[in-house]
Coordinates of C-alpha atoms and ligand atoms in Angstrom, one line a residue:
M76 CA 19.5 30.8 -32.4
D77 CA 22.4 31.4 -30.0
R78 CA 24.3 28.1 -29.7
V79 CA 24.5 28.4 -25.9
I80 CA 20.8 29.0 -25.5
Y81 CA 20.0 26.2 -27.9
L82 CA 22.1 23.8 -25.8
L83 CA 20.5 25.0 -22.6
L84 CA 17.1 24.4 -24.1
L85 CA 18.1 20.9 -25.2
C86 CA 19.2 20.2 -21.6
L87 CA 16.0 21.5 -20.2
M88 CA 13.9 19.4 -22.6
A89 CA 15.8 16.3 -21.5
T90 CA 15.2 16.9 -17.8
M91 CA 11.7 18.5 -17.8
P92 CA 8.4 16.7 -18.3
L93 CA 6.7 17.1 -21.7
I94 CA 4.0 19.7 -21.5
N95 CA 1.2 19.4 -24.1
G96 CA -1.2 21.7 -22.4
E97 CA -2.1 18.6 -20.4
D98 CA -0.7 17.3 -17.1
P99 CA 3.0 16.6 -17.2
Y100 CA 4.5 13.2 -18.0
F101 CA 7.4 11.5 -16.3
F102 CA 9.0 8.5 -17.9
F103 CA 10.8 5.7 -16.2
T104 CA 12.6 2.6 -17.6
W105 CA 13.1 -0.2 -15.1
N106 CA 15.4 -3.2 -15.6
V107 CA 14.2 -5.7 -13.1
T108 CA 16.8 -8.4 -12.4
Y109 CA 18.1 -10.7 -9.7
G110 CA 21.1 -9.8 -7.7
T111 CA 23.0 -11.1 -4.7
L112 CA 23.2 -9.1 -1.5
S113 CA 23.7 -9.9 2.2
P114 CA 21.2 -7.7 4.0
L115 CA 21.4 -9.8 7.1
G116 CA 25.0 -11.0 6.7
T117 CA 24.6 -14.0 4.4
P118 CA 24.4 -13.7 0.6
Q119 CA 21.0 -14.3 -0.9
Q120 CA 19.0 -13.6 -4.0
V121 CA 17.2 -10.3 -4.1
I122 CA 15.2 -8.4 -6.7
L123 CA 16.8 -5.2 -8.1
I124 CA 15.4 -2.4 -10.1
N125 CA 18.1 -0.7 -12.2
N126 CA 20.6 -2.4 -9.8
E127 CA 19.0 -0.7 -6.8
F128 CA 17.7 -2.4 -3.6
P129 CA 15.2 -1.1 -2.6
G130 CA 14.1 0.2 -5.9
P131 CA 14.2 3.9 -6.9
N132 CA 11.8 6.4 -5.3
I133 CA 9.1 7.8 -7.5
N134 CA 8.6 11.5 -6.8
S135 CA 5.5 12.9 -8.3
T136 CA 2.9 15.7 -7.9
S137 CA -0.9 15.3 -8.0
N138 CA -2.2 14.8 -11.6
N139 CA 1.2 13.9 -13.0
N140 CA 1.2 11.1 -15.6
L141 CA 3.7 8.3 -14.8
V142 CA 4.9 6.0 -17.6
V143 CA 6.9 3.1 -16.3
N144 CA 8.4 0.7 -18.9
V145 CA 9.3 -2.5 -17.0
F146 CA 11.7 -5.0 -18.4
N147 CA 11.2 -8.3 -16.7
N148 CA 14.6 -10.0 -16.5
L149 CA 13.6 -12.4 -13.8
D150 CA 12.9 -16.0 -14.6
E151 CA 9.2 -15.7 -13.5
P152 CA 6.1 -13.7 -14.6
L153 CA 6.0 -10.3 -12.9
L154 CA 3.5 -7.5 -12.0
F155 CA 4.0 -4.3 -10.2
T156 CA 1.2 -2.7 -8.1
W157 CA 1.2 0.9 -7.0
H158 CA 0.1 0.5 -3.4
G159 CA -2.3 3.3 -2.4
V160 CA -2.5 4.9 -5.9
Q161 CA -6.2 5.0 -6.6
Q162 CA -6.1 4.5 -10.3
R163 CA -9.3 6.5 -10.9
K164 CA -11.3 4.8 -13.7
N165 CA -8.2 2.8 -14.5
C166 CA -7.9 -0.5 -12.8
W167 CA -6.1 -1.7 -16.0
Q168 CA -2.9 -0.3 -14.4
D169 CA -3.4 -1.7 -10.9
G170 CA -1.0 -4.6 -11.6
V171 CA -2.7 -7.4 -9.6
L172 CA -3.5 -10.9 -10.9
G173 CA -7.2 -10.2 -11.1
T174 CA -6.8 -7.2 -13.4
N175 CA -3.6 -7.9 -15.4
C176 CA -1.8 -10.8 -17.1
P177 CA 1.7 -10.9 -15.7
I178 CA 4.6 -9.7 -17.8
P179 CA 6.4 -12.9 -19.1
P180 CA 10.1 -13.2 -18.4
G181 CA 12.3 -11.6 -21.0
T182 CA 9.7 -9.1 -22.1
N183 CA 8.7 -5.6 -21.2
Y184 CA 5.4 -3.9 -20.5
T185 CA 4.6 -0.2 -19.9
Y186 CA 2.4 1.0 -17.2
H187 CA 0.8 4.4 -17.8
F188 CA -1.2 6.1 -15.1
Q189 CA -2.1 9.4 -13.6
V190 CA -1.8 10.1 -9.8
K191 CA -5.1 11.9 -9.8
D192 CA -6.8 13.8 -6.9
Q193 CA -4.5 12.5 -4.2
I194 CA -1.4 13.4 -2.3
G195 CA 0.7 11.4 0.2
S196 CA 3.2 8.7 1.0
Y197 CA 2.9 5.4 -0.8
F198 CA 5.0 2.6 -2.2
Y199 CA 5.1 0.2 -5.1
Y200 CA 6.0 -3.5 -5.0
P201 CA 6.0 -6.6 -7.2
F202 CA 2.6 -8.3 -6.7
T203 CA 3.4 -11.7 -8.1
G204 CA 4.4 -14.8 -6.1
L205 CA 6.4 -13.9 -3.0
H206 CA 8.5 -11.3 -5.0
R207 CA 7.9 -8.6 -2.4
A208 CA 9.9 -10.8 0.1
A209 CA 12.9 -10.4 -2.1
G210 CA 12.8 -6.6 -2.8
G211 CA 11.5 -4.8 -5.9
F212 CA 9.7 -2.3 -3.7
G213 CA 10.3 1.5 -3.5
G214 CA 8.8 4.7 -2.2
L215 CA 6.1 6.5 -4.2
R216 CA 5.3 10.0 -3.1
I217 CA 2.6 12.4 -4.4
N218 CA 3.3 16.0 -3.6
S219 CA 0.6 18.7 -3.4
R220 CA 0.3 21.0 -6.4
L221 CA 2.0 24.3 -5.9
L222 CA -1.1 26.4 -5.3
I223 CA -2.6 24.1 -2.7
P224 CA -1.7 24.9 0.9
V225 CA 0.1 22.2 2.9
P226 CA -0.6 22.4 6.6
Y227 CA 3.1 22.6 7.6
A228 CA 6.2 24.5 6.5
D229 CA 8.3 23.1 3.7
P230 CA 10.8 20.7 5.3
E231 CA 14.5 21.0 4.7
D232 CA 14.4 17.6 3.0
D233 CA 12.1 14.7 2.4
Y234 CA 13.2 11.2 3.3
T235 CA 11.7 7.8 2.6
V236 CA 12.1 5.1 5.2
L237 CA 11.1 1.6 4.1
I238 CA 10.9 -0.7 7.1
G239 CA 10.0 -4.4 6.8
D240 CA 10.6 -7.9 8.1
W241 CA 13.1 -9.9 6.1
Y242 CA 13.5 -13.6 5.4
T243 CA 16.9 -15.1 4.4
K244 CA 15.2 -18.0 2.5
G245 CA 14.6 -16.1 -0.8
H246 CA 11.2 -15.8 -2.6
S247 CA 11.2 -19.1 -4.4
A248 CA 11.8 -21.1 -1.3
L249 CA 9.2 -19.1 0.5
R250 CA 6.6 -19.7 -2.2
K251 CA 7.4 -23.4 -2.2
L252 CA 6.5 -23.6 1.5
L253 CA 3.2 -22.0 0.8
D254 CA 2.5 -24.1 -2.3
S255 CA 3.0 -27.2 -0.2
G256 CA 0.5 -26.0 2.3
R257 CA 3.0 -24.9 5.0
S258 CA 3.5 -21.6 6.8
L259 CA 6.4 -19.1 6.1
G260 CA 7.3 -19.2 9.7
R261 CA 9.2 -16.3 11.3
P262 CA 11.3 -13.8 9.5
Q263 CA 15.0 -13.6 10.4
G264 CA 15.3 -9.8 10.8
V265 CA 14.1 -6.3 10.1
L266 CA 15.6 -4.1 7.4
I267 CA 15.5 -0.3 7.0
N268 CA 15.9 0.7 3.4
G269 CA 17.4 -2.7 2.6
K270 CA 20.0 -2.6 5.4
S271 CA 20.4 -3.4 9.0
A272 CA 23.1 -1.4 10.9
K273 CA 25.6 -3.5 12.9
G274 CA 25.8 -1.0 15.7
D275 CA 29.6 -1.4 16.1
G276 CA 30.6 2.1 14.9
S277 CA 31.2 1.0 11.3
D278 CA 27.8 1.9 10.0
Q279 CA 27.3 4.7 7.5
P280 CA 24.3 7.0 8.2
L281 CA 21.1 6.4 6.3
F282 CA 20.2 10.1 6.6
T283 CA 21.8 13.3 7.7
M284 CA 20.2 16.4 9.3
K285 CA 21.4 20.0 9.6
P286 CA 21.1 21.3 13.2
G287 CA 17.9 23.3 13.8
K288 CA 16.2 22.1 10.6
T289 CA 13.0 20.1 10.3
Y290 CA 12.8 17.0 8.0
K291 CA 10.0 15.0 6.7
Y292 CA 10.3 11.2 7.0
R293 CA 7.9 9.0 5.2
I294 CA 7.8 5.6 7.0
C295 CA 6.3 2.6 5.2
N296 CA 6.1 -1.0 6.3
V297 CA 7.0 -2.9 3.1
G298 CA 7.4 -6.2 4.9
I299 CA 5.2 -9.3 4.5
K300 CA 4.1 -10.2 8.0
E301 CA 5.2 -8.3 11.1
S302 CA 3.8 -5.1 12.5
L303 CA 6.7 -2.9 13.5
N304 CA 7.1 -0.2 16.1
F305 CA 9.2 2.7 14.7
V306 CA 11.2 5.1 16.9
I307 CA 14.0 7.7 16.5
Q308 CA 16.1 8.0 19.6
N309 CA 15.4 11.2 21.6
H310 CA 13.4 12.7 18.7
P311 CA 9.6 12.9 18.9
M312 CA 7.9 12.6 15.5
K313 CA 5.1 15.0 14.6
L314 CA 2.6 13.0 12.6
V315 CA 1.3 15.1 9.7
E316 CA 0.0 12.6 7.1
V317 CA -1.4 9.1 7.1
E318 CA -1.9 7.4 3.7
G319 CA -2.9 10.6 1.9
S320 CA -4.8 12.4 4.7
H321 CA -3.5 15.3 6.6
V322 CA -4.0 14.6 10.3
V323 CA -4.3 16.6 13.4
Q324 CA -0.6 17.1 14.2
I325 CA 0.4 15.3 17.4
N326 CA 3.9 14.3 18.6
Y327 CA 4.5 10.6 19.0
D328 CA 7.5 8.9 20.6
S329 CA 6.9 5.8 18.6
L330 CA 4.5 4.7 15.9
D331 CA 3.1 1.2 15.2
V332 CA 3.3 0.7 11.5
H333 CA 1.4 -2.4 10.3
V334 CA 2.3 -4.1 7.1
G335 CA 1.4 -2.0 4.1
Q336 CA 0.9 1.2 6.1
C337 CA 2.7 4.6 5.6
F338 CA 3.0 7.6 7.9
G339 CA 4.5 11.0 7.2
V340 CA 6.2 12.7 10.2
L341 CA 8.2 15.8 10.8
V342 CA 11.4 15.5 12.9
T343 CA 13.4 18.6 14.1
A344 CA 17.2 18.3 14.6
D345 CA 17.2 20.2 17.9
K346 CA 19.1 17.7 20.1
E347 CA 22.8 17.3 21.0
P348 CA 24.7 17.1 17.6
K349 CA 25.7 13.4 17.3
D350 CA 24.4 10.2 15.8
Y351 CA 21.0 8.7 16.7
Y352 CA 19.4 5.4 15.8
M353 CA 16.1 4.9 14.2
A354 CA 14.7 1.5 15.0
A355 CA 11.9 -0.7 13.8
T356 CA 11.0 -3.5 16.3
S357 CA 8.6 -6.4 15.7
R358 CA 5.3 -6.3 17.6
F359 CA 3.2 -9.1 19.0
T360 CA 6.0 -11.7 18.6
N361 CA 7.7 -13.8 21.2
T362 CA 11.2 -13.3 19.7
I363 CA 11.7 -9.6 19.2
L364 CA 13.4 -8.7 15.9
K365 CA 14.9 -5.3 15.4
G366 CA 16.4 -3.3 12.5
I367 CA 18.4 -0.2 13.2
G368 CA 19.9 2.7 11.1
I369 CA 21.8 5.8 11.8
I370 CA 20.7 9.5 11.5
R371 CA 23.7 11.8 11.7
Y372 CA 23.8 15.5 12.5
T373 CA 25.9 17.3 9.9
N374 CA 27.8 19.0 12.7
G375 CA 27.7 15.9 14.8
N376 CA 30.4 14.3 16.8
G377 CA 29.7 11.2 18.7
R378 CA 28.2 7.7 18.3
A379 CA 24.6 6.8 18.9
S380 CA 23.7 5.5 22.3
P381 CA 23.2 1.8 22.3
E382 CA 20.1 2.2 24.3
I383 CA 17.0 2.0 22.1
P384 CA 13.7 2.6 23.7
K385 CA 11.7 -0.7 24.0
A386 CA 8.5 -1.1 21.9
P387 CA 5.3 -1.4 23.9
I388 CA 3.9 -4.8 24.6
G389 CA 0.4 -6.1 23.6
W390 CA -2.0 -4.6 21.1
A391 CA -4.2 -2.4 23.4
W392 CA -1.6 0.4 23.1
S393 CA -1.7 0.1 19.3
L394 CA -5.5 0.3 19.3
N395 CA -5.4 3.5 21.3
Q396 CA -2.8 4.9 19.0
F397 CA -5.1 4.1 16.0
R398 CA -7.9 6.0 17.8
S399 CA -5.7 9.1 18.3
F400 CA -5.3 9.6 14.5
R401 CA -7.8 12.3 13.4
W402 CA -8.4 14.0 10.1
N403 CA -7.6 17.7 10.1
L404 CA -10.9 19.0 8.9
T405 CA -9.7 22.4 7.8
A406 CA -6.5 21.3 5.9
S407 CA -6.6 20.8 2.1
A408 CA -5.4 17.6 0.5
A409 CA -5.3 17.1 -3.2
R410 CA -7.9 19.8 -3.9
P411 CA -8.1 23.3 -2.5
N412 CA -11.0 22.6 -0.3
P413 CA -11.0 21.4 3.3
Q414 CA -10.9 17.6 3.9
G415 CA -13.8 17.9 6.2
S416 CA -16.1 19.3 3.5
Y417 CA -17.0 15.7 2.6
H418 CA -19.5 14.7 5.3
Y419 CA -19.2 11.0 5.1
G420 CA -21.0 10.6 8.4
Q421 CA -24.2 11.9 6.9
I422 CA -24.5 9.6 3.9
N423 CA -27.0 6.7 4.2
I424 CA -25.5 3.3 4.1
T425 CA -26.9 1.2 1.3
R426 CA -25.3 -2.1 2.1
T427 CA -23.3 -3.7 4.9
V428 CA -20.9 -6.5 4.3
K429 CA -19.3 -8.4 7.1
L430 CA -16.1 -10.2 6.3
I431 CA -14.9 -12.8 8.7
N432 CA -11.4 -14.2 8.2
S433 CA -10.6 -17.8 8.9
V434 CA -7.9 -20.4 8.5
S435 CA -8.2 -24.1 7.6
R436 CA -5.6 -26.8 8.0
A437 CA -7.7 -29.6 6.3
N438 CA -5.5 -32.3 4.8
N439 CA -2.4 -30.6 6.3
K440 CA -2.8 -27.8 3.8
L441 CA -3.0 -24.3 5.1
R442 CA -5.6 -22.0 3.5
Y443 CA -7.0 -18.7 4.6
A444 CA -10.5 -17.5 3.7
L445 CA -13.0 -14.6 3.9
N446 CA -16.5 -15.7 4.7
G447 CA -15.5 -19.3 4.0
V448 CA -14.1 -18.7 0.6
S449 CA -10.4 -19.0 -0.1
H450 CA -9.6 -17.1 -3.3
V451 CA -7.6 -18.6 -6.1
D452 CA -6.3 -16.5 -9.0
T453 CA -7.5 -17.6 -12.4
D454 CA -5.5 -18.0 -15.6
T455 CA -7.7 -15.3 -17.1
P456 CA -7.7 -12.3 -14.8
V457 CA -11.2 -11.8 -13.5
K458 CA -11.3 -8.2 -15.0
L459 CA -10.4 -9.5 -18.4
A460 CA -13.0 -12.2 -18.2
E461 CA -15.7 -9.6 -17.3
Y462 CA -14.6 -7.2 -20.0
F463 CA -14.6 -9.9 -22.7
G464 CA -17.9 -11.2 -21.6
I465 CA -16.6 -14.7 -20.7
S466 CA -16.9 -14.4 -16.9
D467 CA -19.2 -17.5 -16.8
K468 CA -16.3 -19.6 -18.1
V469 CA -13.9 -18.3 -15.4
F470 CA -15.7 -17.5 -12.1
K471 CA -19.1 -17.0 -10.4
Y472 CA -20.0 -13.7 -8.8
D473 CA -21.2 -13.3 -5.3
I474 CA -20.6 -16.7 -3.8
I475 CA -20.2 -15.3 -0.3
S476 CA -22.9 -13.9 1.9
D477 CA -22.9 -10.3 3.2
N478 CA -23.8 -11.6 6.7
P479 CA -22.0 -14.9 7.3
P480 CA -22.8 -17.2 10.2
Q481 CA -20.4 -16.7 13.1
N482 CA -19.0 -20.3 12.7
V483 CA -18.1 -19.6 9.0
E484 CA -14.6 -21.0 9.7
T485 CA -15.6 -24.7 9.8
S486 CA -15.5 -25.3 6.1
I487 CA -13.5 -23.5 3.4
L488 CA -14.3 -23.4 -0.3
V489 CA -11.3 -22.8 -2.6
Q490 CA -12.7 -20.7 -5.5
P491 CA -12.3 -17.3 -7.1
N492 CA -14.0 -14.8 -4.8
V493 CA -15.6 -11.9 -6.7
I494 CA -18.4 -9.7 -5.3
K495 CA -20.4 -7.1 -7.1
F496 CA -21.0 -3.6 -5.6
K497 CA -23.4 -1.2 -7.3
F498 CA -21.7 1.8 -8.8
R499 CA -21.7 4.9 -6.5
T500 CA -23.4 3.2 -3.5
F501 CA -22.2 4.0 0.0
I502 CA -21.1 0.8 1.7
E503 CA -20.1 -0.3 5.2
I504 CA -17.6 -3.1 5.5
I505 CA -17.0 -4.8 8.8
F506 CA -13.9 -6.9 9.3
E507 CA -14.3 -9.4 12.1
N508 CA -11.2 -11.2 13.3
H509 CA -11.8 -14.3 15.4
E510 CA -8.2 -15.3 15.2
K511 CA -5.4 -14.7 17.7
T512 CA -3.3 -12.9 15.0
I513 CA -3.5 -9.4 13.8
Q514 CA -5.0 -8.8 10.3
V515 CA -4.2 -5.9 8.0
Y516 CA -6.3 -5.2 4.9
N517 CA -5.7 -3.1 1.9
L518 CA -8.4 -2.0 -0.6
A519 CA -7.2 -1.0 -4.1
G520 CA -8.8 1.8 -6.1
Y521 CA -10.2 3.7 -3.1
A522 CA -9.6 5.5 0.2
F523 CA -12.1 4.7 2.9
F524 CA -13.0 6.0 6.4
G525 CA -11.9 3.7 9.2
V526 CA -14.7 4.6 11.6
A527 CA -14.4 2.1 14.4
M528 CA -12.2 -0.6 15.9
E529 CA -13.2 -2.5 19.0
P530 CA -12.7 -5.8 20.8
G531 CA -15.4 -8.5 20.4
T532 CA -17.9 -9.0 17.6
W533 CA -19.8 -6.4 15.7
S534 CA -23.6 -5.7 15.9
P535 CA -25.6 -2.8 14.3
E536 CA -25.8 -1.0 17.7
K537 CA -22.1 -0.4 17.5
R538 CA -22.8 2.2 14.9
K539 CA -23.6 4.6 17.8
N540 CA -19.9 4.7 18.6
Y541 CA -18.6 5.3 15.1
N542 CA -16.4 8.2 14.5
V543 CA -18.6 10.0 11.9
L544 CA -16.7 13.3 12.1
D545 CA -13.0 13.1 11.7
A546 CA -11.9 9.5 10.9
I547 CA -9.0 9.6 8.4
S548 CA -9.4 8.6 4.8
R549 CA -6.9 5.8 4.1
H550 CA -6.4 2.6 2.2
T551 CA -5.3 0.1 4.8
I552 CA -6.8 -1.0 8.1
Q553 CA -5.6 -3.4 10.8
V554 CA -7.9 -5.6 12.8
F555 CA -6.5 -6.7 16.2
P556 CA -6.9 -10.3 17.5
K557 CA -10.6 -11.0 18.5
C558 CA -11.6 -7.5 17.4
W559 CA -13.6 -6.0 14.6
A560 CA -13.1 -2.8 12.5
A561 CA -15.6 -0.9 10.4
I562 CA -14.9 1.1 7.2
M563 CA -17.3 3.2 5.1
L564 CA -16.9 4.4 1.5
S565 CA -18.6 5.4 -1.7
F566 CA -17.9 2.9 -4.5
D567 CA -17.5 5.6 -7.1
N568 CA -14.5 4.2 -9.0
A569 CA -15.6 1.8 -11.6
G570 CA -13.4 -1.2 -12.1
M571 CA -12.3 -4.5 -10.6
W572 CA -10.6 -3.9 -7.2
N573 CA -8.6 -6.2 -5.0
L574 CA -9.4 -6.3 -1.3
R575 CA -6.5 -8.3 0.3
S576 CA -4.7 -9.3 3.4
E577 CA -1.4 -7.4 3.6
N578 CA 0.1 -10.5 5.2
A579 CA 1.7 -12.3 2.2
E580 CA 1.1 -15.8 3.6
N581 CA -2.6 -15.1 4.1
R582 CA -3.1 -13.3 0.8
Y583 CA -1.2 -15.9 -1.2
L584 CA -3.3 -18.7 0.4
G585 CA -6.7 -17.1 -0.3
Q586 CA -7.4 -14.2 2.1
Q587 CA -8.4 -11.8 -0.6
L588 CA -11.3 -11.1 -2.9
Y589 CA -12.2 -8.8 -5.9
I590 CA -14.9 -6.2 -5.9
S591 CA -16.5 -5.6 -9.3
V592 CA -17.9 -2.1 -9.6
V593 CA -19.5 -1.6 -13.1
S594 CA -20.9 1.7 -14.3
P595 CA -24.4 0.8 -15.7
E596 CA -23.7 2.9 -18.9
R597 CA -20.3 1.3 -19.3
S598 CA -19.3 4.8 -20.3
L599 CA -15.7 5.9 -21.0
N600 CA -16.5 8.8 -18.6
D601 CA -16.7 6.3 -15.8
E602 CA -14.0 3.9 -16.8
Y603 CA -11.2 4.1 -19.3
N604 CA -11.1 1.7 -22.2
I605 CA -8.7 -1.3 -22.1
P606 CA -5.2 0.0 -22.9
K607 CA -3.8 -0.8 -26.4
N608 CA -0.8 -2.6 -24.9
C609 CA -2.8 -4.7 -22.5
I610 CA -1.5 -8.3 -22.3
T611 CA -4.1 -10.9 -22.8
C612 CA -3.9 -14.5 -21.5
G613 CA -6.0 -17.5 -20.6
A614 CA -9.4 -17.6 -22.2
A615 CA -9.0 -13.9 -23.2
K616 CA -6.1 -14.5 -25.4
G617 CA -6.7 -13.4 -29.0
L618 CA -10.3 -12.4 -28.4
P619 CA -11.5 -9.3 -30.4
K620 CA -11.9 -6.3 -28.1
P621 CA -15.5 -5.2 -27.7
T622 CA -16.3 -1.7 -29.0
P623 CA -16.8 0.6 -26.0
S624 CA -19.8 2.9 -25.6
T625 CA -18.8 6.5 -25.4
Ligands
LIG918 C1 19.3 -5.3 -17.5 O1 20.3 -5.8 -16.7 C2 21.0 -6.9 -17.1 C3 21.9 -7.4 -16.0 O2 22.7 -6.3 -15.5 C4 21.7 -6.7 -18.4 O3 22.3 -7.9 -18.9 C5 20.6 -6.2 -19.4 O4 21.3 -5.8 -20.6 C6 19.9 -5.0 -18.9 N1 18.8 -4.7 -19.8 C7 18.4 -3.5 -20.2 C8 17.3 -3.3 -21.1 O5 19.0 -2.5 -19.7
LIG919 C1 10.2 16.0 -5.8 O1 9.3 16.8 -6.6 C2 9.0 18.0 -6.0 C3 8.0 18.7 -6.8 O2 7.5 18.0 -7.8 C4 10.3 18.8 -6.0 O3 10.1 20.1 -5.4 C5 11.3 18.1 -5.2 O4 12.6 18.8 -5.3 C6 11.5 16.7 -5.7 N1 12.4 16.0 -4.8 C7 13.3 15.2 -5.2 C8 14.1 14.5 -4.1 O5 13.5 15.0 -6.4
LIG920 C1 9.2 -2.2 -24.7 O1 10.2 -1.2 -24.7 C2 10.3 -0.5 -25.9 C3 11.4 0.6 -25.7 O2 12.6 -0.1 -25.4 C4 9.0 0.3 -26.2 O3 9.2 0.9 -27.5 C5 7.9 -0.7 -26.2 O4 6.7 0.1 -26.4 C6 7.8 -1.5 -24.9 N1 6.8 -2.5 -25.0 C7 5.7 -2.5 -24.2 C8 4.7 -3.6 -24.5 O5 5.6 -1.7 -23.3
LIG921 C1 -5.0 21.8 10.5 O1 -4.7 22.4 9.2 C2 -4.6 23.8 9.3 C3 -4.5 24.3 7.9 O2 -5.8 24.4 7.3 C4 -3.4 24.2 10.1 O3 -3.3 25.6 10.2 C5 -3.6 23.6 11.5 O4 -2.5 23.9 12.3 C6 -3.9 22.1 11.5 N1 -4.3 21.7 12.8 C7 -3.7 20.8 13.5 C8 -4.2 20.6 14.9 O5 -2.8 20.1 13.0
LIG922 C1 -31.3 8.9 4.8 O1 -32.3 8.0 5.2 C2 -33.2 8.7 6.0 C3 -34.2 7.7 6.6 O2 -34.5 6.7 5.7 C4 -34.0 9.8 5.1 O3 -34.9 10.4 5.9 C5 -32.9 10.7 4.6 O4 -33.6 11.6 3.7 C6 -31.8 10.0 3.9 N1 -30.7 10.9 3.6 C7 -30.2 11.0 2.4 C8 -29.1 12.0 2.3 O5 -30.5 10.3 1.4

């Protein structure tokens, strides 16, 4: 073979995915370490991935296989979760404490999963302890396959914007606060991609735009507490995607991004060529925190105006904005059929579960609960306990009621909270928030339809007002103070799935539960077998693996 061609081929093989007639593979090696950075001006410990803060973006296309070999060089056990990635039949890779034993310090573990049947803007983050408060997060995008039409023209470039509140205390100090039953208190600032511009003319741009071109920005709130209002000076944002759903495209001057949420917007560089600020401003707080960053026109000449539009006040505006997000029924998503071909509004509900969040300060120790139960993680992940047939030694199923009394908050039980849902049933979940603070929930393993959100308490008549036509399919939902929200979904993904508060304090102190969805045949068609490299711990350590049925 010609030497040049041979060399070219070698180069190609090194940069291209392996193709074995199956979906392509992409390999990543992550060295996770501590580092010292000063995102708010004072040096502090942060979590780096391959020396990057935030971590590297994962760029993938529907059906790609991602193989991520994580070297844990922290001094604590570590897990990564792939926020919004549905892990079809594969909760083994979800990287939460109910499905996986954490990776011990000084060792490595390889995640192997396929981003199947979904597209959109997501992120990953370290699930353990308060690690997300120190970094270790990064963008994760799933592009549409080439043959599937996307309902907007190819943007000039595709930018990831990770916004989030930031604490200067460091994750260990924050965890100690929670372990001692105290609150995290207020964050000290807001970062955009790990930085906060000073605004004194010395800042380097985070992004550049060529005049006249249109860019995609994927904005995710990777923080641990605060809802943020996101704005780009003088530039309306055309919303095109919310957590994997193509939406009816509307221009917004600003967007409320609650913790754990992601939005995909298009921005056209058609204004005076100079610098502009993007800003993320805390919502529903007395002291307003703001993070800013610069976008520069490539032909630009001139500093950004110091005047940044103010965020709206109160939550009613945010509720209206939520209601304005509509599914584009004719657009395709991961598959070449219209999103609206799935008529979720016509499926009969087989079970309704109402979840009421509450807080307890008994004995001066803060705990958060769902239906009176404050979840604690077990030494044996609940999925492993179930798989090895030793769940009776580890936890009890179904200790909460589907329809709790309204005064559920008076007493809190601290226990593992695991509920069972029958495989392939269509279930309605109502989140009722009696507190004065906003709640944000994320369900792993699924996308659901957020069909209603209203002030007050829920009752069955409220179903008359549900959006049964074009609610978007997504994986997070916020519940405003003294409000309720309803979601509907088909539990067709067998596995053990975490339903959690996105507020790290609430989650860490118990506002989460696990949903066990078991396929009655326990067939490998419904759920993959335990991976060979699965770490076992607790009561599952050293147990022989059951033989799967086929
Ligand atoms: C990870 O980074 C640390 C600190 O930079 C270094 O000492 C170590 O050798 C790296 N490990 C790997 C596997 O690259
Ligand atoms: C991301 O992947 C898509 C297709 O898989 C590719 O077209 C694009 O250039 C990639 N972008 C980056 C920034 O690597
Ligand atoms: C640890 O990394 C090595 C490559 O450096 C790899 O061969 C091995 O499979 C990894 N171990 C696990 C448990 O993922
Ligand atoms: C919905 O998607 C279609 C593509 O099927 C696109 O042509 C149309 O512009 C979109 N509608 C809106 C209102 O965004
Ligand atoms: C839903 O329930 C109604 C009333 O019980 C019944 O008539 C209808 O056939 C059911 N629809 C489906 C799709 O099962």
